[in-house]
């Protein structure tokens, strides 16, 4: 028999989740709350006291339209013995955000997750930033009472929906302090999210400050935005022997603080960080930079949230500028198309007059033939038949012109509609490619941004980057042919008739996009001489460029 502190009975429903400490259950006939029942080894008197304190001292607001803090609301007993607690239930259809902290979103997830959080689109970037702002604001609510530090803040302690709603779970593991004295310790932390000052704090048995959570949250936000831990990378000497994230955290070794030059190998997902505004990059330098316990101070969460909010505005303004550019280019084309239509319409009317004239003449000729067919001279009949045939051929040509004009009339109608909707004029191809550059890296030597004269000894995997104007936003697959001096270059996985494929999301307006790298890690794929790269889409060539490898 399960009861609350008041003695009211409670009936457990189906199991929601299971972990090392216990099991979370639904409550029969109740949707807003759930119950966590501890394993026998975890339901200690100290934990009961900690939960009672939390029940009496919640943050000012533990749930809203877009956030929930799954805070203890009551203590649960079984036959008079402490066994767990009742808490706010997370949002329906929530998932751990771990899948958003990876370079790619799992294909197993619904299309809504992909369309909302795709880093290759402006919408995806803005959605991730908004989600991070929501997480920061929710953590700040917990901090606002000046008693609580989460300590073990990581993706596994959050639940999110595709619409950006956030639930913070496992709240029973936080640190509680009052009047500069720890009342209840935080039992665990995760090394990848633990700040460098942790060793000093633990050795001195000091109180953990909010700055600890700011560091953890900085790592979490970075992972969600860029799909990689900020301290991942192979450093240059004398730190090339540091292999773990924890070792690098201890000495603040990250490209965010030390720059790209401090690393021999920096994984590509980090590159996106450098496209963000200066204020954004600077605040992360402060979060991950050197820190002295008792002297240093990391940025407040209000400031961090404000910087991310301003970044959202900058990205949204960038989208508006791109849309305005597309609109202007469409409007530039519109008058010329309008004039073409006027000329075609005038020509059509002239042809229509001639067509009606010849149709009437044909009708008269046919009538005469029927009336005089028995008495007509055979030669005249033959001439009349020839004349009818010529007229029919002209009629067919006129009809063909009429169909062409009708097609142009329909095209103009569509252009009128798109003009009125203030959208760009559509095209059969999703992108227009204006330029291409190449980069590669081999045996410690590299090059970037070359259009031709590529150094043979530095080519391993050749990485093309295209400059394009996006007409149709979306996920598109390009087929690539690379013609070497020996013919079409192909590998074991090459599609039929092509060297390789490259799939990505393309935005509207001007942009650049790296294509799939192709070659091998040891070199030798690209012979000295002329090579031609062709970029195709659905059987139509979009772009070609001849380059020289020397």
mmCIF file of C-alpha atoms in Angstrom, residues 221-474:
data_model
loop_
_atom_site.group_PDB
_atom_site.id
_atom_site.type_symbol
_atom_site.label_atom_id
_atom_site.label_comp_id
_atom_site.label_asym_id
_atom_site.label_seq_id
_atom_site.Cartn_x
_atom_site.Cartn_y
_atom_site.Cartn_z
ATOM 1 C CA UNK A 221 24.833 24.067 -25.325
ATOM 2 C CA UNK A 222 27.978 23.732 -27.477
ATOM 3 C CA UNK A 223 27.189 20.061 -28.151
ATOM 4 C CA UNK A 224 23.602 20.823 -29.102
ATOM 5 C CA UNK A 225 24.610 23.603 -31.489
ATOM 6 C CA UNK A 226 27.629 21.957 -33.136
ATOM 7 C CA UNK A 227 27.274 18.205 -32.533
ATOM 8 C CA UNK A 228 30.619 17.728 -30.807
ATOM 9 C CA UNK A 229 32.181 18.256 -27.369
ATOM 10 C CA UNK A 230 34.113 21.573 -27.276
ATOM 11 C CA UNK A 231 37.267 19.881 -25.933
ATOM 12 C CA UNK A 232 37.525 17.256 -28.711
ATOM 13 C CA UNK A 233 40.583 17.574 -30.965
ATOM 14 C CA UNK A 234 44.177 16.384 -31.349
ATOM 15 C CA UNK A 235 46.484 19.036 -29.861
ATOM 16 C CA UNK A 236 49.911 20.073 -31.061
ATOM 17 C CA UNK A 237 52.985 19.442 -28.870
ATOM 18 C CA UNK A 238 53.551 19.596 -25.972
ATOM 19 C CA UNK A 239 49.939 18.502 -25.377
ATOM 20 C CA UNK A 240 49.717 15.860 -28.116
ATOM 21 C CA UNK A 241 49.839 13.132 -25.449
ATOM 22 C CA UNK A 242 46.522 14.241 -23.913
ATOM 23 C CA UNK A 243 43.962 11.757 -25.178
ATOM 24 C CA UNK A 244 40.887 12.218 -22.999
ATOM 25 C CA UNK A 245 38.410 15.071 -22.684
ATOM 26 C CA UNK A 246 38.969 15.188 -18.912
ATOM 27 C CA UNK A 247 42.727 15.782 -19.376
ATOM 28 C CA UNK A 248 42.064 18.708 -21.708
ATOM 29 C CA UNK A 249 39.397 20.211 -19.440
ATOM 30 C CA UNK A 250 41.905 20.326 -16.572
ATOM 31 C CA UNK A 251 44.161 22.698 -18.540
ATOM 32 C CA UNK A 252 41.402 24.541 -20.473
ATOM 33 C CA UNK A 253 42.660 23.073 -23.757
ATOM 34 C CA UNK A 254 39.958 23.827 -26.324
ATOM 35 C CA UNK A 255 40.047 25.622 -29.670
ATOM 36 C CA UNK A 256 37.440 28.026 -28.245
ATOM 37 C CA UNK A 257 40.091 29.413 -25.869
ATOM 38 C CA UNK A 258 43.407 28.536 -27.548
ATOM 39 C CA UNK A 259 42.409 28.883 -31.209
ATOM 40 C CA UNK A 260 42.646 26.489 -34.144
ATOM 41 C CA UNK A 261 46.446 26.813 -34.265
ATOM 42 C CA UNK A 262 46.744 24.850 -31.005
ATOM 43 C CA UNK A 263 45.453 21.710 -32.702
ATOM 44 C CA UNK A 264 46.899 19.369 -35.268
ATOM 45 C CA UNK A 265 43.501 17.863 -36.042
ATOM 46 C CA UNK A 266 40.271 19.727 -35.325
ATOM 47 C CA UNK A 267 37.126 17.815 -36.392
ATOM 48 C CA UNK A 268 34.970 19.563 -38.994
ATOM 49 C CA UNK A 269 31.876 20.101 -36.778
ATOM 50 C CA UNK A 270 33.897 22.744 -34.867
ATOM 51 C CA UNK A 271 34.081 24.885 -38.034
ATOM 52 C CA UNK A 272 30.496 26.056 -37.606
ATOM 53 C CA UNK A 273 31.473 27.774 -34.331
ATOM 54 C CA UNK A 274 33.480 30.370 -36.284
ATOM 55 C CA UNK A 275 30.426 31.438 -38.303
ATOM 56 C CA UNK A 276 28.719 32.737 -35.151
ATOM 57 C CA UNK A 277 28.859 36.386 -33.971
ATOM 58 C CA UNK A 278 31.769 37.699 -31.891
ATOM 59 C CA UNK A 279 29.704 38.114 -28.704
ATOM 60 C CA UNK A 280 28.699 34.468 -28.920
ATOM 61 C CA UNK A 281 32.300 33.269 -29.351
ATOM 62 C CA UNK A 282 33.600 35.534 -26.588
ATOM 63 C CA UNK A 283 31.148 34.344 -23.943
ATOM 64 C CA UNK A 284 32.167 30.740 -24.557
ATOM 65 C CA UNK A 285 35.807 31.757 -24.166
ATOM 66 C CA UNK A 286 34.897 33.065 -20.722
ATOM 67 C CA UNK A 287 32.989 29.887 -19.833
ATOM 68 C CA UNK A 288 35.806 27.514 -20.868
ATOM 69 C CA UNK A 289 38.752 29.771 -20.004
ATOM 70 C CA UNK A 290 41.140 29.539 -17.006
ATOM 71 C CA UNK A 291 39.346 29.558 -13.649
ATOM 72 C CA UNK A 292 40.655 30.010 -10.118
ATOM 73 C CA UNK A 293 38.353 28.785 -7.351
ATOM 74 C CA UNK A 294 37.289 31.643 -5.091
ATOM 75 C CA UNK A 295 38.634 34.338 -7.448
ATOM 76 C CA UNK A 296 37.205 33.783 -10.918
ATOM 77 C CA UNK A 297 33.612 34.230 -12.034
ATOM 78 C CA UNK A 298 31.899 32.727 -15.072
ATOM 79 C CA UNK A 299 29.159 34.678 -16.899
ATOM 80 C CA UNK A 300 25.717 34.687 -15.276
ATOM 81 C CA UNK A 301 23.078 32.589 -16.966
ATOM 82 C CA UNK A 302 21.043 35.739 -17.676
ATOM 83 C CA UNK A 303 23.978 37.066 -19.709
ATOM 84 C CA UNK A 304 24.527 33.749 -21.497
ATOM 85 C CA UNK A 305 20.824 33.537 -22.349
ATOM 86 C CA UNK A 306 20.872 37.147 -23.561
ATOM 87 C CA UNK A 307 23.811 36.506 -25.898
ATOM 88 C CA UNK A 308 22.079 33.463 -27.395
ATOM 89 C CA UNK A 309 18.855 35.457 -27.772
ATOM 90 C CA UNK A 310 20.719 38.214 -29.656
ATOM 91 C CA UNK A 311 22.346 35.552 -31.830
ATOM 92 C CA UNK A 312 18.880 34.311 -32.742
ATOM 93 C CA UNK A 313 17.905 37.822 -33.830
ATOM 94 C CA UNK A 314 21.046 38.127 -35.973
ATOM 95 C CA UNK A 315 20.338 34.841 -37.729
ATOM 96 C CA UNK A 316 16.688 35.762 -38.291
ATOM 97 C CA UNK A 317 17.717 39.137 -39.736
ATOM 98 C CA UNK A 318 20.156 37.311 -42.010
ATOM 99 C CA UNK A 319 17.299 35.125 -43.258
ATOM 100 C CA UNK A 320 15.203 38.231 -43.975
ATOM 101 C CA UNK A 321 18.065 39.790 -45.942
ATOM 102 C CA UNK A 322 18.433 36.620 -48.004
ATOM 103 C CA UNK A 323 14.691 36.615 -48.715
ATOM 104 C CA UNK A 324 14.846 40.277 -49.744
ATOM 105 C CA UNK A 325 17.744 39.494 -52.079
ATOM 106 C CA UNK A 326 15.796 36.670 -53.705
ATOM 107 C CA UNK A 327 12.754 38.924 -54.027
ATOM 108 C CA UNK A 328 14.813 41.710 -55.676
ATOM 109 C CA UNK A 329 16.342 39.294 -58.169
ATOM 110 C CA UNK A 330 12.864 37.979 -59.015
ATOM 111 C CA UNK A 331 11.542 41.501 -59.486
ATOM 112 C CA UNK A 332 14.455 42.362 -61.777
ATOM 113 C CA UNK A 333 13.474 39.486 -64.067
ATOM 114 C CA UNK A 334 9.771 40.215 -63.907
ATOM 115 C CA UNK A 335 9.547 43.278 -66.262
ATOM 116 C CA UNK A 336 11.488 41.477 -69.009
ATOM 117 C CA UNK A 337 9.221 38.440 -68.705
ATOM 118 C CA UNK A 338 6.193 40.743 -68.758
ATOM 119 C CA UNK A 339 7.414 42.361 -71.978
ATOM 120 C CA UNK A 340 8.091 38.971 -73.547
ATOM 121 C CA UNK A 341 4.550 38.007 -72.756
ATOM 122 C CA UNK A 342 3.146 41.212 -74.311
ATOM 123 C CA UNK A 343 5.091 40.521 -77.530
ATOM 124 C CA UNK A 344 3.916 36.916 -77.621
ATOM 125 C CA UNK A 345 0.347 37.989 -77.006
ATOM 126 C CA UNK A 346 0.476 40.489 -79.873
ATOM 127 C CA UNK A 347 1.975 37.888 -82.184
ATOM 128 C CA UNK A 348 -0.660 35.393 -81.121
ATOM 129 C CA UNK A 349 -3.469 37.820 -82.033
ATOM 130 C CA UNK A 350 -1.962 38.376 -85.510
ATOM 131 C CA UNK A 351 -1.701 34.649 -86.110
ATOM 132 C CA UNK A 352 -5.245 34.121 -84.833
ATOM 133 C CA UNK A 353 -6.600 36.566 -87.500
ATOM 134 C CA UNK A 354 -4.749 34.714 -90.259
ATOM 135 C CA UNK A 355 -5.889 31.386 -88.858
ATOM 136 C CA UNK A 356 -9.558 32.425 -88.960
ATOM 137 C CA UNK A 357 -9.091 33.680 -92.531
ATOM 138 C CA UNK A 358 -7.588 30.387 -93.741
ATOM 139 C CA UNK A 359 -10.184 28.333 -91.908
ATOM 140 C CA UNK A 360 -12.933 30.268 -93.757
ATOM 141 C CA UNK A 361 -11.146 29.835 -97.076
ATOM 142 C CA UNK A 362 -10.744 26.105 -96.437
ATOM 143 C CA UNK A 363 -14.439 25.829 -95.662
ATOM 144 C CA UNK A 364 -15.347 27.571 -98.958
ATOM 145 C CA UNK A 365 -12.977 25.356 -100.939
ATOM 146 C CA UNK A 366 -14.388 22.188 -99.414
ATOM 147 C CA UNK A 367 -17.935 23.304 -100.305
ATOM 148 C CA UNK A 368 -16.939 24.031 -103.907
ATOM 149 C CA UNK A 369 -15.263 20.633 -104.184
ATOM 150 C CA UNK A 370 -18.412 18.837 -103.085
ATOM 151 C CA UNK A 371 -20.594 20.799 -105.533
ATOM 152 C CA UNK A 372 -18.304 20.485 -108.581
ATOM 153 C CA UNK A 373 -16.529 17.231 -107.911
ATOM 154 C CA UNK A 374 -18.405 15.365 -110.720
ATOM 155 C CA UNK A 375 -17.652 17.983 -113.386
ATOM 156 C CA UNK A 376 -14.263 19.241 -112.326
ATOM 157 C CA UNK A 377 -11.139 19.078 -114.428
ATOM 158 C CA UNK A 378 -8.769 16.490 -112.816
ATOM 159 C CA UNK A 379 -5.905 18.968 -112.914
ATOM 160 C CA UNK A 380 -7.943 21.580 -111.067
ATOM 161 C CA UNK A 381 -8.953 18.989 -108.483
ATOM 162 C CA UNK A 382 -5.299 18.090 -107.921
ATOM 163 C CA UNK A 383 -4.390 21.771 -107.484
ATOM 164 C CA UNK A 384 -7.240 22.246 -105.057
ATOM 165 C CA UNK A 385 -6.108 19.200 -103.041
ATOM 166 C CA UNK A 386 -2.568 20.579 -102.925
ATOM 167 C CA UNK A 387 -3.919 23.961 -101.802
ATOM 168 C CA UNK A 388 -5.952 22.271 -99.037
ATOM 169 C CA UNK A 389 -2.887 20.318 -97.940
ATOM 170 C CA UNK A 390 -0.751 23.444 -97.766
ATOM 171 C CA UNK A 391 -3.487 25.200 -95.828
ATOM 172 C CA UNK A 392 -3.710 22.267 -93.414
ATOM 173 C CA UNK A 393 0.043 22.342 -92.861
ATOM 174 C CA UNK A 394 -0.102 26.072 -92.128
ATOM 175 C CA UNK A 395 -3.047 25.470 -89.815
ATOM 176 C CA UNK A 396 -1.044 22.835 -87.936
ATOM 177 C CA UNK A 397 1.853 25.235 -87.558
ATOM 178 C CA UNK A 398 -0.486 27.934 -86.294
ATOM 179 C CA UNK A 399 -1.985 25.458 -83.808
ATOM 180 C CA UNK A 400 1.495 24.599 -82.566
ATOM 181 C CA UNK A 401 2.237 28.293 -82.111
ATOM 182 C CA UNK A 402 -1.037 28.663 -80.290
ATOM 183 C CA UNK A 403 -0.047 25.909 -77.850
ATOM 184 C CA UNK A 404 3.329 27.597 -77.305
ATOM 185 C CA UNK A 405 1.644 30.909 -76.625
ATOM 186 C CA UNK A 406 -0.820 29.232 -74.296
ATOM 187 C CA UNK A 407 2.131 27.702 -72.394
ATOM 188 C CA UNK A 408 3.761 31.100 -72.103
ATOM 189 C CA UNK A 409 0.464 32.558 -70.997
ATOM 190 C CA UNK A 410 0.266 29.928 -68.237
ATOM 191 C CA UNK A 411 3.887 30.631 -67.296
ATOM 192 C CA UNK A 412 3.111 34.316 -66.995
ATOM 193 C CA UNK A 413 0.089 33.524 -64.832
ATOM 194 C CA UNK A 414 2.332 31.560 -62.470
ATOM 195 C CA UNK A 415 4.905 34.339 -62.427
ATOM 196 C CA UNK A 416 2.174 36.861 -61.656
ATOM 197 C CA UNK A 417 1.044 34.733 -58.732
ATOM 198 C CA UNK A 418 4.558 34.344 -57.374
ATOM 199 C CA UNK A 419 5.150 38.079 -57.789
ATOM 200 C CA UNK A 420 2.036 38.827 -55.798
ATOM 201 C CA UNK A 421 3.099 36.362 -53.091
ATOM 202 C CA UNK A 422 6.492 38.099 -52.943
ATOM 203 C CA UNK A 423 8.366 34.864 -53.564
ATOM 204 C CA UNK A 424 11.167 34.112 -55.985
ATOM 205 C CA UNK A 425 10.583 32.744 -59.445
ATOM 206 C CA UNK A 426 10.904 28.980 -59.371
ATOM 207 C CA UNK A 427 13.276 27.036 -61.572
ATOM 208 C CA UNK A 428 13.590 23.415 -62.566
ATOM 209 C CA UNK A 429 16.946 23.121 -60.786
ATOM 210 C CA UNK A 430 17.056 23.631 -57.003
ATOM 211 C CA UNK A 431 20.383 25.505 -57.060
ATOM 212 C CA UNK A 432 22.474 27.561 -59.471
ATOM 213 C CA UNK A 433 26.211 26.924 -59.013
ATOM 214 C CA UNK A 434 28.472 29.895 -59.696
ATOM 215 C CA UNK A 435 31.896 28.695 -58.559
ATOM 216 C CA UNK A 436 33.834 25.854 -56.959
ATOM 217 C CA UNK A 437 37.030 25.655 -54.904
ATOM 218 C CA UNK A 438 39.021 22.713 -53.591
ATOM 219 C CA UNK A 439 40.882 21.741 -50.453
ATOM 220 C CA UNK A 440 42.673 18.667 -49.157
ATOM 221 C CA UNK A 441 45.057 17.409 -46.509
ATOM 222 C CA UNK A 442 47.694 14.689 -46.733
ATOM 223 C CA UNK A 443 50.592 13.775 -44.437
ATOM 224 C CA UNK A 444 50.385 17.023 -42.503
ATOM 225 C CA UNK A 445 50.292 19.218 -45.627
ATOM 226 C CA UNK A 446 47.088 20.906 -46.706
ATOM 227 C CA UNK A 447 45.581 23.534 -48.993
ATOM 228 C CA UNK A 448 42.222 25.301 -49.183
ATOM 229 C CA UNK A 449 40.310 27.534 -51.592
ATOM 230 C CA UNK A 450 42.182 26.610 -54.804
ATOM 231 C CA UNK A 451 40.383 26.695 -58.159
ATOM 232 C CA UNK A 452 43.106 24.931 -60.192
ATOM 233 C CA UNK A 453 46.804 23.971 -60.072
ATOM 234 C CA UNK A 454 46.200 21.596 -57.177
ATOM 235 C CA UNK A 455 49.412 20.206 -55.602
ATOM 236 C CA UNK A 456 49.596 16.480 -56.348
ATOM 237 C CA UNK A 457 51.522 15.599 -53.154
ATOM 238 C CA UNK A 458 48.912 17.206 -50.890
ATOM 239 C CA UNK A 459 45.796 15.511 -52.290
ATOM 240 C CA UNK A 460 44.277 12.711 -50.225
ATOM 241 C CA UNK A 461 40.546 13.191 -49.943
ATOM 242 C CA UNK A 462 39.715 16.110 -52.235
ATOM 243 C CA UNK A 463 37.040 18.372 -50.699
ATOM 244 C CA UNK A 464 35.100 20.571 -53.167
ATOM 245 C CA UNK A 465 33.131 23.579 -51.901
ATOM 246 C CA UNK A 466 30.527 25.188 -54.171
ATOM 247 C CA UNK A 467 29.204 28.745 -54.242
ATOM 248 C CA UNK A 468 25.517 28.637 -55.157
ATOM 249 C CA UNK A 469 22.262 30.524 -55.373
ATOM 250 C CA UNK A 470 19.469 28.445 -53.812
ATOM 251 C CA UNK A 471 16.162 28.526 -55.700
ATOM 252 C CA UNK A 472 14.398 25.713 -53.861
ATOM 253 C CA UNK A 473 15.209 25.207 -50.187
ATOM 254 C CA UNK A 474 15.440 21.569 -49.118
#
